Tab-separated table of C-alpha atoms and ligand atoms in Angstrom:
chain	number	residue	atom	x	y	z
A	1	MET	CA	-37.225	20.488	-80.533
A	2	ILE	CA	-36.474	24.167	-79.869
A	3	ARG	CA	-36.074	25.884	-76.486
A	4	SER	CA	-39.635	27.145	-76.172
A	5	GLU	CA	-41.019	23.634	-76.811
A	6	LEU	CA	-38.639	22.251	-74.205
A	7	LEU	CA	-39.639	24.883	-71.638
A	8	ARG	CA	-43.332	24.024	-72.148
A	9	GLU	CA	-42.634	20.400	-71.284
A	10	LEU	CA	-40.286	21.335	-68.462
A	11	ALA	CA	-42.636	23.805	-66.743
A	12	PRO	CA	-44.615	21.244	-64.672
A	13	VAL	CA	-41.381	19.556	-63.534
A	14	ILE	CA	-39.888	22.747	-62.073
A	15	ALA	CA	-43.114	24.456	-60.942
A	16	ASP	CA	-42.545	23.785	-57.231
A	17	HIS	CA	-38.899	24.863	-57.199
A	18	LEU	CA	-36.983	28.133	-57.301
A	19	VAL	CA	-36.119	28.908	-60.914
A	20	VAL	CA	-33.569	31.444	-62.147
A	21	CYS	CA	-34.310	32.306	-65.779
A	22	ASN	CA	-31.581	33.592	-68.048
A	23	ILE	CA	-31.771	37.004	-69.743
A	24	GLY	CA	-33.804	37.426	-72.922
A	25	LEU	CA	-35.946	34.714	-74.409
A	26	PRO	CA	-35.602	32.088	-71.627
A	27	SER	CA	-37.032	34.598	-69.125
A	28	GLN	CA	-39.666	35.861	-71.562
A	29	GLU	CA	-40.721	32.329	-72.516
A	30	MET	CA	-40.978	31.101	-68.904
A	31	HIS	CA	-42.906	34.264	-68.040
A	32	MET	CA	-45.350	33.558	-70.867
A	33	ILE	CA	-45.626	29.790	-70.313
A	34	ASP	CA	-45.919	29.661	-66.522
A	35	ASP	CA	-45.354	32.898	-64.602
A	36	ARG	CA	-44.804	32.074	-60.942
A	37	GLU	CA	-43.532	33.916	-57.891
A	38	THR	CA	-40.880	31.195	-57.616
A	39	ASN	CA	-39.370	32.398	-60.919
A	40	PHE	CA	-36.620	35.005	-60.955
A	41	TYR	CA	-36.431	36.750	-64.322
A	42	MET	CA	-33.184	38.321	-65.444
A	43	LEU	CA	-33.839	41.461	-67.451
A	44	GLY	CA	-30.163	42.179	-68.113
A	45	THR	CA	-26.644	41.038	-67.205
A	46	MET	CA	-25.859	38.337	-69.760
A	47	GLY	CA	-23.935	35.400	-68.349
A	48	LEU	CA	-24.759	35.547	-64.660
A	49	ALA	CA	-27.783	33.212	-64.361
A	50	SER	CA	-25.636	30.309	-63.159
A	51	SER	CA	-23.843	32.556	-60.641
A	52	ILE	CA	-27.068	34.057	-59.262
A	53	GLY	CA	-28.495	30.552	-58.937
A	54	LEU	CA	-25.383	29.238	-57.189
A	55	GLY	CA	-25.396	32.079	-54.654
A	56	LEU	CA	-29.085	31.423	-54.038
A	57	ALA	CA	-28.560	27.678	-53.590
A	58	LEU	CA	-25.644	28.195	-51.200
A	59	ALA	CA	-27.611	30.693	-49.096
A	60	GLN	CA	-30.700	28.569	-48.392
A	61	ASP	CA	-31.991	24.983	-48.584
A	62	LYS	CA	-34.706	25.021	-51.252
A	63	LYS	CA	-33.875	23.485	-54.607
A	64	VAL	CA	-32.785	25.851	-57.335
A	65	VAL	CA	-33.053	25.219	-61.078
A	66	VAL	CA	-31.169	27.589	-63.370
A	67	ILE	CA	-32.314	27.796	-66.986
A	68	ASP	CA	-29.184	28.970	-68.765
A	69	GLY	CA	-27.991	28.976	-72.365
A	70	ASP	CA	-24.847	27.938	-74.207
A	71	GLY	CA	-24.029	31.518	-75.226
A	72	SER	CA	-24.426	32.812	-71.694
A	73	VAL	CA	-22.269	30.076	-70.177
A	74	LEU	CA	-19.574	30.864	-72.754
A	75	THR	CA	-19.786	34.531	-71.705
A	76	ASN	CA	-19.150	33.586	-68.058
A	77	LEU	CA	-17.069	30.427	-68.478
A	78	GLY	CA	-15.373	31.067	-65.115
A	79	THR	CA	-18.648	30.041	-63.482
A	80	LEU	CA	-18.010	26.316	-64.075
A	81	PRO	CA	-14.904	26.017	-61.825
A	82	THR	CA	-16.713	28.027	-59.137
A	83	ILE	CA	-19.706	25.667	-59.338
A	84	ALA	CA	-17.460	22.588	-59.288
A	85	ASN	CA	-15.600	23.737	-56.192
A	86	ASN	CA	-18.628	24.940	-54.209
A	87	VAL	CA	-20.860	21.887	-54.266
A	88	THR	CA	-24.405	22.382	-53.050
A	89	ASP	CA	-26.796	19.526	-53.731
A	90	ASN	CA	-29.868	21.744	-54.104
A	91	TYR	CA	-28.497	23.162	-57.378
A	92	VAL	CA	-29.399	22.056	-60.893
A	93	LEU	CA	-27.893	23.959	-63.806
A	94	LEU	CA	-29.749	23.348	-67.056
A	95	ILE	CA	-27.792	24.615	-70.051
A	96	VAL	CA	-30.155	24.765	-73.016
A	97	ASP	CA	-27.571	24.262	-75.734
A	98	ASN	CA	-28.959	25.238	-79.116
A	99	GLY	CA	-25.539	26.165	-80.518
A	100	SER	CA	-26.634	29.750	-81.001
A	101	TYR	CA	-27.168	33.112	-79.371
A	102	GLY	CA	-30.948	32.763	-79.513
A	103	SER	CA	-31.958	36.114	-78.081
A	104	THR	CA	-29.851	38.118	-80.512
A	105	GLY	CA	-30.999	36.371	-83.691
A	106	ASP	CA	-29.480	32.886	-83.618
A	107	GLN	CA	-25.894	33.730	-84.472
A	108	PRO	CA	-23.806	30.553	-84.002
A	109	THR	CA	-21.845	29.953	-80.768
A	110	TYR	CA	-18.662	27.903	-80.420
A	111	ALA	CA	-20.732	25.394	-78.414
A	112	GLY	CA	-22.352	24.464	-81.722
A	113	MET	CA	-18.951	23.976	-83.316
A	114	LYS	CA	-15.889	22.300	-81.763
A	115	THR	CA	-16.537	23.161	-78.109
A	116	SER	CA	-18.437	20.716	-75.906
A	117	LEU	CA	-19.820	22.409	-72.779
A	118	THR	CA	-20.378	18.938	-71.326
A	119	GLU	CA	-16.655	18.199	-71.561
A	120	VAL	CA	-15.762	21.701	-70.360
A	121	ALA	CA	-17.966	21.243	-67.282
A	122	ARG	CA	-16.333	17.877	-66.550
A	123	ALA	CA	-12.849	19.293	-67.056
A	124	CYS	CA	-13.702	22.075	-64.606
A	125	GLY	CA	-14.416	19.446	-61.975
A	126	CYS	CA	-18.218	19.227	-62.062
A	127	GLU	CA	-19.069	15.713	-60.907
A	128	ASN	CA	-22.561	15.065	-62.253
A	129	VAL	CA	-22.764	16.235	-65.839
A	130	VAL	CA	-25.505	14.850	-68.051
A	131	GLU	CA	-25.864	15.503	-71.772
A	132	CYS	CA	-29.221	14.659	-73.293
A	133	SER	CA	-31.659	15.511	-76.060
A	134	GLY	CA	-34.374	18.103	-75.544
A	135	ALA	CA	-36.965	15.336	-75.447
A	136	ASP	CA	-35.143	13.598	-72.589
A	137	THR	CA	-34.507	16.800	-70.639
A	138	PRO	CA	-37.651	17.028	-68.473
A	139	ALA	CA	-36.961	13.500	-67.172
A	140	ALA	CA	-33.289	14.365	-66.613
A	141	VAL	CA	-34.221	17.474	-64.596
A	142	GLU	CA	-36.781	15.474	-62.618
A	143	ALA	CA	-34.144	12.830	-61.823
A	144	ALA	CA	-31.615	15.492	-60.811
A	145	LEU	CA	-34.123	17.125	-58.455
A	146	ALA	CA	-35.019	13.762	-56.939
A	147	GLY	CA	-31.382	12.682	-56.686
A	148	ASP	CA	-30.205	15.380	-54.271
A	149	LYS	CA	-26.909	15.790	-56.114
A	150	MET	CA	-25.658	18.976	-57.706
A	151	THR	CA	-26.131	18.357	-61.433
A	152	ILE	CA	-25.266	20.087	-64.690
A	153	ILE	CA	-27.529	19.140	-67.589
A	154	VAL	CA	-26.544	20.053	-71.124
A	155	SER	CA	-29.683	19.816	-73.220
A	156	LYS	CA	-29.051	19.629	-76.956
A	157	VAL	CA	-31.862	21.341	-78.842
A	158	GLU	CA	-32.291	23.057	-82.193
A	159	SER	CA	-31.966	26.782	-82.548
A	160	GLY	CA	-35.084	28.777	-83.284
A	161	ASN	CA	-37.445	31.148	-81.545
A	162	VAL	CA	-41.114	31.946	-81.188
A	163	LYS	CA	-42.584	35.427	-80.744
A	164	VAL	CA	-42.882	36.383	-77.072
A	165	PRO	CA	-43.689	39.660	-75.367
A	166	VAL	CA	-40.994	41.387	-73.305
A	167	ILE	CA	-41.391	41.397	-69.512
A	168	THR	CA	-42.709	44.730	-68.289
A	169	ARG	CA	-42.917	43.850	-64.569
A	170	ASP	CA	-40.683	46.175	-62.538
A	171	PRO	CA	-37.378	44.543	-61.513
A	172	VAL	CA	-37.796	45.464	-57.836
A	173	ASN	CA	-41.215	43.833	-57.939
A	174	ILE	CA	-39.749	40.683	-59.577
A	175	ARG	CA	-37.081	40.520	-56.891
A	176	ASP	CA	-39.383	41.267	-53.966
A	177	ARG	CA	-41.990	38.732	-55.098
A	178	PHE	CA	-39.248	36.137	-55.583
A	179	MET	CA	-37.723	36.784	-52.148
A	180	ASP	CA	-41.155	36.289	-50.542
A	181	ALA	CA	-41.376	32.936	-52.342
A	182	VAL	CA	-37.882	31.970	-51.159
A	183	LYS	CA	-38.898	32.673	-47.556
A	184	ALA	CA	-42.339	31.021	-47.797
B	1	MET	CA	-6.875	44.833	-33.425
B	2	ASP	CA	-5.334	45.248	-36.872
B	3	VAL	CA	-7.419	46.651	-39.712
B	4	SER	CA	-8.067	43.256	-41.338
B	5	GLU	CA	-9.429	41.820	-38.080
B	6	LYS	CA	-11.502	44.958	-37.519
B	7	ILE	CA	-12.991	44.750	-41.030
B	8	VAL	CA	-13.900	41.085	-40.645
B	9	SER	CA	-15.350	41.561	-37.162
B	10	ASP	CA	-17.506	44.431	-38.496
B	11	PHE	CA	-18.694	42.207	-41.356
B	12	VAL	CA	-19.706	39.526	-38.864
B	13	ALA	CA	-21.308	42.014	-36.441
B	14	ASN	CA	-23.425	43.245	-39.364
B	15	ASP	CA	-24.486	39.718	-40.317
B	16	VAL	CA	-22.472	39.645	-43.535
B	17	SER	CA	-22.011	35.912	-44.017
B	18	PHE	CA	-21.344	35.447	-47.752
B	19	ILE	CA	-18.222	37.055	-49.186
B	20	THR	CA	-16.801	36.682	-52.666
B	21	THR	CA	-13.240	37.743	-53.421
B	22	VAL	CA	-10.827	38.289	-56.268
B	23	PRO	CA	-7.381	38.763	-54.792
B	24	CYS	CA	-5.001	41.714	-54.678
B	25	LYS	CA	-1.671	41.838	-52.859
B	26	GLN	CA	-3.018	44.614	-50.632
B	27	LEU	CA	-6.019	42.527	-49.667
B	28	GLY	CA	-4.103	39.366	-48.785
B	29	ASP	CA	-4.537	39.638	-45.019
B	30	VAL	CA	-8.209	40.550	-45.068
B	31	ILE	CA	-9.006	37.726	-47.507
B	32	GLU	CA	-7.151	35.308	-45.242
B	33	ALA	CA	-9.183	36.555	-42.269
B	34	VAL	CA	-12.426	36.135	-44.265
B	35	GLU	CA	-11.430	32.575	-45.189
B	36	ALA	CA	-10.601	31.751	-41.581
B	37	HIS	CA	-13.834	33.038	-40.031
B	38	PRO	CA	-16.365	30.265	-39.374
B	39	ALA	CA	-19.376	32.624	-39.671
B	40	ILE	CA	-18.515	33.589	-43.253
B	41	TYR	CA	-18.947	31.503	-46.396
B	42	HIS	CA	-15.975	32.562	-48.528
B	43	ILE	CA	-16.379	31.943	-52.244
B	44	PRO	CA	-13.506	33.052	-54.461
B	45	ALA	CA	-14.728	34.214	-57.891
B	46	ASN	CA	-12.857	34.062	-61.184
B	47	LYS	CA	-14.080	37.483	-62.226
B	48	GLU	CA	-15.687	40.322	-60.311
B	49	ASP	CA	-18.947	40.401	-62.274
B	50	GLU	CA	-19.343	36.684	-61.593
B	51	GLY	CA	-18.826	37.474	-57.899
B	52	MET	CA	-21.551	40.113	-58.033
B	53	GLY	CA	-23.925	37.528	-59.521
B	54	LEU	CA	-23.135	35.169	-56.636
B	55	CYS	CA	-23.812	38.024	-54.191
B	56	ALA	CA	-27.165	38.838	-55.830
B	57	GLY	CA	-28.257	35.215	-55.466
B	58	ALA	CA	-27.072	34.982	-51.865
B	59	PHE	CA	-28.952	38.181	-51.008
B	60	MET	CA	-32.167	36.784	-52.486
B	61	GLY	CA	-31.531	33.615	-50.510
B	62	GLY	CA	-31.560	35.613	-47.278
B	63	LYS	CA	-27.870	36.228	-46.651
B	64	ARG	CA	-26.029	39.519	-46.504
B	65	PRO	CA	-23.244	39.478	-49.110
B	66	ALA	CA	-20.097	41.494	-49.795
B	67	ILE	CA	-17.402	41.577	-52.459
B	68	ILE	CA	-13.682	42.183	-52.003
B	69	MET	CA	-11.908	43.220	-55.211
B	70	GLN	CA	-9.360	45.520	-56.857
B	71	ASN	CA	-10.211	48.870	-58.464
B	72	THR	CA	-8.799	47.746	-61.815
B	73	ALA	CA	-11.881	45.519	-62.185
B	74	ILE	CA	-14.461	48.282	-61.953
B	75	GLY	CA	-14.701	48.422	-65.729
B	76	VAL	CA	-15.754	44.797	-66.070
B	77	THR	CA	-18.446	45.195	-63.402
B	78	ILE	CA	-20.255	48.271	-64.734
B	79	ASN	CA	-22.960	46.386	-66.612
B	80	THR	CA	-23.579	44.105	-63.628
B	81	LEU	CA	-23.699	46.963	-61.128
B	82	VAL	CA	-26.204	48.835	-63.280
B	83	THR	CA	-28.461	46.063	-64.651
B	84	LEU	CA	-28.415	43.710	-61.652
B	85	THR	CA	-27.372	45.279	-58.350
B	86	GLN	CA	-28.878	48.721	-58.936
B	87	PHE	CA	-31.775	47.795	-61.256
B	88	TYR	CA	-33.105	45.193	-58.777
B	89	ARG	CA	-32.149	47.385	-55.790
B	90	MET	CA	-29.787	45.103	-53.929
B	91	PRO	CA	-27.254	46.015	-51.244
B	92	LEU	CA	-23.590	45.273	-51.915
B	93	PRO	CA	-20.639	46.475	-49.843
B	94	MET	CA	-17.633	46.596	-52.184
B	95	LEU	CA	-14.347	46.571	-50.295
B	96	ILE	CA	-11.911	47.682	-52.984
B	97	SER	CA	-8.146	47.908	-52.954
B	98	TYR	CA	-7.339	51.305	-54.453
B	99	ARG	CA	-4.226	50.480	-56.414
B	100	GLY	CA	-2.335	53.256	-58.179
B	101	GLU	CA	-2.332	55.682	-55.247
B	102	LEU	CA	0.660	57.103	-53.301
B	103	GLY	CA	3.257	54.406	-52.718
B	104	GLU	CA	2.274	52.422	-55.819
B	105	PRO	CA	5.282	50.585	-57.279
B	106	VAL	CA	3.566	49.515	-60.532
B	107	ALA	CA	3.094	52.395	-62.975
B	108	CYS	CA	0.275	50.736	-64.900
B	109	GLN	CA	-1.927	50.651	-61.785
B	110	VAL	CA	-2.071	54.446	-61.844
B	111	GLU	CA	-3.858	54.325	-65.198
B	112	MET	CA	-6.997	52.839	-63.587
B	113	ALA	CA	-6.585	54.815	-60.358
B	114	VAL	CA	-7.145	58.085	-62.210
B	115	HIS	CA	-10.518	56.789	-63.463
B	116	THR	CA	-11.678	54.978	-60.333
B	117	LYS	CA	-13.545	57.747	-58.512
B	118	ALA	CA	-14.929	59.218	-61.736
B	119	LEU	CA	-16.435	55.854	-62.735
B	120	LEU	CA	-17.970	55.317	-59.293
B	121	ALA	CA	-19.352	58.857	-59.341
B	122	GLN	CA	-20.800	58.324	-62.829
B	123	LEU	CA	-22.612	55.233	-61.470
B	124	ASN	CA	-23.962	57.187	-58.459
B	125	ILE	CA	-22.278	54.713	-56.130
B	126	PRO	CA	-21.701	56.134	-52.639
B	127	THR	CA	-17.923	56.029	-52.232
B	128	TYR	CA	-15.680	56.170	-49.149
B	129	HIS	CA	-11.901	56.392	-49.232
B	130	PHE	CA	-9.833	54.857	-46.414
B	131	HIS	CA	-6.424	56.534	-46.384
B	132	LYS	CA	-5.440	56.566	-42.696
B	133	GLU	CA	-5.675	53.640	-40.318
B	134	GLU	CA	-8.355	55.324	-38.183
B	135	ASP	CA	-10.636	55.610	-41.245
B	136	VAL	CA	-11.537	51.975	-40.591
B	137	GLU	CA	-13.628	53.218	-37.654
B	138	GLU	CA	-16.321	54.204	-40.181
B	139	PHE	CA	-16.589	50.726	-41.670
B	140	ASP	CA	-19.344	49.551	-39.312
B	141	LYS	CA	-21.490	52.584	-40.160
B	142	ILE	CA	-20.869	52.136	-43.879
B	143	LEU	CA	-22.133	48.547	-43.690
B	144	LYS	CA	-25.275	49.634	-41.820
B	145	TYR	CA	-25.826	52.373	-44.406
B	146	THR	CA	-25.419	49.893	-47.291
B	147	PHE	CA	-28.040	47.494	-45.950
B	148	THR	CA	-30.371	50.381	-45.149
B	149	CYS	CA	-30.310	51.918	-48.624
B	150	ASN	CA	-30.046	48.675	-50.689
B	151	LYS	CA	-27.351	50.020	-52.971
B	152	PRO	CA	-23.854	49.041	-53.954
B	153	VAL	CA	-21.450	51.104	-51.832
B	154	ALA	CA	-17.704	51.358	-52.504
B	155	ILE	CA	-14.971	51.523	-49.873
B	156	LEU	CA	-11.656	52.382	-51.540
B	157	THR	CA	-8.666	51.334	-49.459
B	158	ASP	CA	-5.283	52.662	-50.562
B	159	ALA	CA	-1.674	51.684	-49.896
B	160	SER	CA	-1.277	54.196	-47.047
B	161	PHE	CA	-4.259	52.593	-45.290
B	162	TRP	CA	-2.781	49.117	-45.679
B	163	LYS	CA	0.712	50.434	-44.791
B	164	GLY	CA	2.260	49.293	-48.054
B	165	TYR	CA	2.191	45.868	-49.578
C	1	MG	MG1	-28.161	29.428	-77.124
């Protein structure tokens, strides 16, 4: 299973929640599969999806799902201690771990080699860390949302991409539409 | 009221309730005052761009954010300021310790100080420089201006302002 197949199966599970989509293909794929006003699309700023999502979850009560990637978490590895030490139970961080920098052409990441992001997250103090296959991920996200416990899910999938159009919606429009959905 | 108390009371009066910090010796007192205030959620960040991501999320969640950081970190935040804070038009007061100015005991700090204002100017970030104690009187207006224009706004605070370290 590759990321885009996983996101297709995940879409109905997260449809009613606030979703922060990582830069590049995760945003473009979610935009293509199920564009919603409850989705925030990152158009730049590699690495900060988990931080944006944490700030959002701490600031209000609705549940927040972050669709992040292994490469982006490695870029902003300091995010995991911050998450661990600022627990908010409306926060689910899904790290789609395909062992590669998908959006730049599938160059390998260290997460696909010796480094386990699951173990890193645990070592940073995150209390509910689940590692699962892509096929088991929608159920894991559903359980995390139902469980009311801050959860980090590391979803092991294969690397590989499908063709998707870039997002042309204006960033201020993305943000404004999303903020209306947060308030609704 | 000392300057740290004045800064924190202006934050609170302007509804700033989510503050991320990366420490600097000069900022010790103000960070302590932020931590102590019950109306502010204080979230230390490991890196300034991470902190700006937290602030972007908090803003979209309905809170007014701010970051407290050192000028030496401006380089690592440029991409975030441009592609997140400015591109999505979000407000962000940046209270910055301006290391490397008069009274600086560490020579290396001067190396970033000479680039600080040029970098902020290049990014079209409105920039204020607090040098004398009374400059803090403008802080309230700067916060109002920031949340009116939805831009990152820098407040550089040097060693003379903080009366040394
Ligand atoms: Mg990846």
